[in-house]
GROMACS .gro file of C-alpha atoms in nm:
model
  194
    1GLU     CA    1  13.828   0.152   1.875
    2PRO     CA    2  13.824   0.071   1.500
    3TYR     CA    3  13.712  -0.285   1.582
    4ARG     CA    4  13.422  -0.159   1.794
    5ARG     CA    5  13.309   0.076   1.518
    6GLN     CA    6  13.336  -0.195   1.257
    7ARG     CA    7  13.131  -0.439   1.481
    8GLN     CA    8  12.864  -0.168   1.535
    9MET     CA    9  12.839  -0.117   1.165
   10CYS     CA   10  12.796  -0.494   1.113
   11ILE     CA   11  12.528  -0.512   1.380
   12ARG     CA   12  12.347  -0.213   1.223
   13ASP     CA   13  12.363  -0.375   0.878
   14SER     CA   14  12.232  -0.704   1.019
   15ILE     CA   15  11.940  -0.533   1.193
   16LYS     CA   16  11.863  -0.317   0.889
   17LYS     CA   17  11.809  -0.634   0.698
   18GLN     CA   18  11.560  -0.748   0.967
   19PHE     CA   19  11.377  -0.424   1.035
   20LEU     CA   20  11.404  -0.256   0.696
   21GLU     CA   21  11.392   0.090   0.849
   22GLY     CA   22  11.616   0.303   1.071
   23GLU     CA   23  11.983   0.313   1.171
   24GLY     CA   24  11.959   0.231   1.541
   25THR     CA   25  12.063   0.582   1.639
   26GLU     CA   26  11.874   0.818   1.866
   27GLU     CA   27  11.793   1.043   1.573
   28ASN     CA   28  11.693   0.754   1.345
   29PRO     CA   29  11.604   0.452   1.560
   30PHE     CA   30  11.519   0.105   1.435
   31LEU     CA   31  11.139   0.090   1.390
   32VAL     CA   32  10.915  -0.186   1.515
   33LYS     CA   33  10.587  -0.154   1.331
   34THR     CA   34  10.431  -0.502   1.331
   35GLU     CA   35  10.425  -0.830   1.529
   36ALA     CA   36  10.670  -0.966   1.277
   37ASP     CA   37  10.919  -0.686   1.352
   38LEU     CA   38  10.885  -0.755   1.726
   39THR     CA   39  10.960  -1.125   1.655
   40LYS     CA   40  11.262  -1.023   1.452
   41LEU     CA   41  11.390  -0.813   1.741
   42ALA     CA   42  11.345  -1.109   1.975
   43GLU     CA   43  11.527  -1.342   1.735
   44PHE     CA   44  11.820  -1.101   1.718
   45VAL     CA   45  11.853  -1.067   2.096
   46ASN     CA   46  11.797  -1.438   2.146
   47ALA     CA   47  12.088  -1.499   1.915
   48GLY     CA   48  12.311  -1.321   2.169
   49GLU     CA   49  12.323  -0.951   2.065
   50THR     CA   50  12.241  -0.718   2.363
   51LEU     CA   51  12.189  -0.414   2.133
   52ALA     CA   52  12.375  -0.189   2.385
   53GLY     CA   53  12.398   0.162   2.247
   54TYR     CA   54  12.118   0.107   1.998
   55TYR     CA   55  11.777   0.273   1.987
   56ILE     CA   56  11.447   0.100   1.900
   57LYS     CA   57  11.108   0.273   1.869
   58LEU     CA   58  10.764   0.118   1.857
   59GLU     CA   59  10.567   0.279   1.581
   60ASN     CA   60  10.220   0.122   1.624
   61ASP     CA   61   9.996  -0.045   1.876
   62ILE     CA   62  10.049  -0.415   1.831
   63ALA     CA   63   9.787  -0.677   1.920
   64LEU     CA   64   9.974  -1.006   1.927
   65ASN     CA   65   9.799  -1.291   1.747
   66GLY     CA   66  10.025  -1.591   1.795
   67ALA     CA   67  10.264  -1.722   2.052
   68PHE     CA   68  10.483  -1.437   2.171
   69THR     CA   69  10.866  -1.480   2.122
   70GLN     CA   70  11.020  -1.343   2.439
   71ILE     CA   71  11.305  -1.094   2.390
   72GLY     CA   72  11.613  -1.252   2.552
   73SER     CA   73  11.653  -1.536   2.796
   74ARG     CA   74  11.799  -1.615   3.132
   75THR     CA   75  12.150  -1.577   2.980
   76LYS     CA   76  12.074  -1.317   2.713
   77ALA     CA   77  11.990  -0.966   2.828
   78PHE     CA   78  11.856  -0.670   2.631
   79SER     CA   79  12.072  -0.357   2.688
   80GLY     CA   80  11.946  -0.110   2.432
   81VAL     CA   81  11.691   0.173   2.443
   82PHE     CA   82  11.329   0.064   2.370
   83ASP     CA   83  11.095   0.370   2.330
   84GLY     CA   84  10.732   0.252   2.334
   85ASN     CA   85  10.630   0.585   2.189
   86GLY     CA   86  10.304   0.585   2.389
   87LYS     CA   87  10.192   0.265   2.217
   88THR     CA   88  10.049  -0.063   2.352
   89ILE     CA   89  10.153  -0.418   2.306
   90SER     CA   90   9.847  -0.641   2.390
   91ASN     CA   91   9.749  -1.006   2.399
   92MET     CA   92  10.098  -1.107   2.518
   93THR     CA   93  10.089  -1.457   2.661
   94LEU     CA   94  10.400  -1.626   2.806
   95GLU     CA   95  10.420  -1.967   2.978
   96GLY     CA   96  10.738  -2.129   3.100
   97ASN     CA   97  10.970  -2.177   3.400
   98ASP     CA   98  11.119  -1.840   3.502
   99TYR     CA   99  11.272  -1.513   3.379
  100LEU     CA  100  10.946  -1.451   3.191
  101GLY     CA  101  10.832  -1.115   3.057
  102MET     CA  102  10.834  -0.922   2.733
  103PHE     CA  103  11.206  -0.901   2.809
  104ALA     CA  104  11.371  -1.184   3.006
  105ILE     CA  105  11.641  -0.948   3.153
  106LEU     CA  106  11.697  -0.576   3.112
  107LYS     CA  107  12.060  -0.498   3.188
  108GLY     CA  108  12.182  -0.133   3.147
  109ALA     CA  109  11.873  -0.087   2.928
  110THR     CA  110  11.611   0.189   2.903
  111VAL     CA  111  11.242   0.103   2.839
  112LYS     CA  112  11.000   0.397   2.833
  113ASN     CA  113  10.656   0.515   2.715
  114LEU     CA  114  10.500   0.167   2.683
  115THR     CA  115  10.183  -0.012   2.789
  116ILE     CA  116  10.177  -0.394   2.797
  117GLU     CA  117   9.864  -0.605   2.838
  118GLY     CA  118   9.899  -0.976   2.890
  119THR     CA  119   9.936  -1.289   3.092
  120VAL     CA  120  10.254  -1.444   3.225
  121VAL     CA  121  10.245  -1.791   3.385
  122GLY     CA  122  10.564  -1.943   3.524
  123THR     CA  123  10.625  -2.257   3.713
  124ARG     CA  124  10.898  -2.077   3.912
  125GLY     CA  125  10.963  -1.707   3.990
  126VAL     CA  126  11.140  -1.405   3.840
  127ASN     CA  127  10.837  -1.312   3.626
  128GLY     CA  128  10.683  -0.982   3.526
  129LEU     CA  129  10.490  -0.838   3.227
  130LEU     CA  130  10.769  -0.605   3.123
  131ALA     CA  131  11.068  -0.814   3.244
  132GLY     CA  132  11.165  -1.111   3.450
  133GLN     CA  133  11.454  -0.921   3.601
  134LEU     CA  134  11.586  -0.564   3.596
  135GLN     CA  135  11.966  -0.549   3.638
  136GLY     CA  136  12.203  -0.259   3.717
  137GLY     CA  137  12.198   0.051   3.511
  138THR     CA  138  11.838  -0.003   3.387
  139LEU     CA  139  11.579   0.277   3.364
  140VAL     CA  140  11.208   0.195   3.328
  141GLU     CA  141  10.997   0.509   3.287
  142ASN     CA  142  10.634   0.568   3.197
  143VAL     CA  143  10.545   0.206   3.163
  144THR     CA  144  10.199   0.067   3.242
  145VAL     CA  145  10.118  -0.302   3.274
  146LYS     CA  146   9.777  -0.471   3.279
  147GLY     CA  147   9.681  -0.839   3.309
  148SER     CA  148   9.817  -1.109   3.533
  149VAL     CA  149  10.151  -1.258   3.639
  150SER     CA  150  10.195  -1.582   3.834
  151GLY     CA  151  10.482  -1.804   3.943
  152GLY     CA  152  10.613  -2.043   4.197
  153GLY     CA  153  10.842  -1.847   4.420
  154SER     CA  154  10.865  -1.497   4.566
  155ASP     CA  155  10.994  -1.305   4.265
  156VAL     CA  156  10.671  -1.219   4.085
  157GLY     CA  157  10.561  -0.864   4.000
  158GLY     CA  158  10.362  -0.660   3.752
  159ILE     CA  159  10.644  -0.459   3.602
  160ALA     CA  160  10.927  -0.699   3.690
  161GLY     CA  161  10.977  -1.004   3.910
  162ASP     CA  162  11.316  -0.908   4.046
  163THR     CA  163  11.580  -0.628   4.055
  164VAL     CA  164  11.953  -0.679   4.098
  165LYS     CA  165  12.213  -0.401   4.117
  166ASN     CA  166  12.504  -0.613   3.987
  167GLY     CA  167  12.756  -0.330   4.049
  168GLU     CA  168  12.663  -0.153   3.728
  169GLY     CA  169  12.456   0.130   3.862
  170ASN     CA  170  12.108   0.151   4.016
  171VAL     CA  171  11.785   0.019   3.881
  172VAL     CA  172  11.542   0.312   3.840
  173VAL     CA  173  11.165   0.261   3.793
  174LYS     CA  174  10.969   0.584   3.774
  175ASN     CA  175  10.624   0.705   3.666
  176CYS     CA  176  10.509   0.344   3.616
  177VAL     CA  177  10.171   0.191   3.690
  178ASN     CA  178  10.087  -0.168   3.765
  179TYR     CA  179   9.724  -0.283   3.718
  180ALA     CA  180   9.828  -0.649   3.687
  181GLU     CA  181   9.715  -0.912   3.936
  182THR     CA  182  10.012  -1.102   4.073
  183VAL     CA  183  10.002  -1.444   4.226
  184SER     CA  184  10.298  -1.632   4.384
  185TYR     CA  185  10.264  -1.989   4.491
  186THR     CA  186  10.463  -2.281   4.617
  187HIS     CA  187  10.410  -2.635   4.511
  188LEU     CA  188  10.386  -2.882   4.797
  189ARG     CA  189  10.494  -3.236   4.734
  190ALA     CA  190  10.319  -3.523   4.901
  191HIS     CA  191  10.565  -3.792   5.008
  192GLU     CA  192  10.459  -4.150   4.973
  193THR     CA  193  10.516  -4.377   5.270
  194ARG     CA  194  10.506  -4.754   5.252
   0.00000   0.00000   0.00000
């Protein structure tokens, strides 16, 4: 128990340096106010920290200007609480192979009160505007997505491309709206004969 508490303090200190505001608690969440803050969140999760037990709140609408840095990867899930606070993240553009979305994987996470507008283009499946995959114990509530999602394979969706229980509780999606166009395709290969 003392080790866990010490590790949590180190994580909070590290994030405080990145976000400048908040403690990561429900009462005083880490605040994401700008595109740069969103990138810092992505870099932290992409370095391997799931943020399980931490709270993050979006303070402003954010219109992305540059290439979006996805939060997490195929092997690095986000497990914290992300409260969109009724705000919108727009102009999100992602291109790649698979597990594409604002979050690559949500595992035991909560994402709520958020609108995402953007385009996701994958060469394979497991793609969505919010997340590539929702894993066990995840709650997605009051999320709206707009734009388009495409990928090669069957796991393509507006909110998320795939859901997996993983023995850690159910995946719950409620009061969400998908306005995104979804396209799933398969590449056919022509074989040369001589």
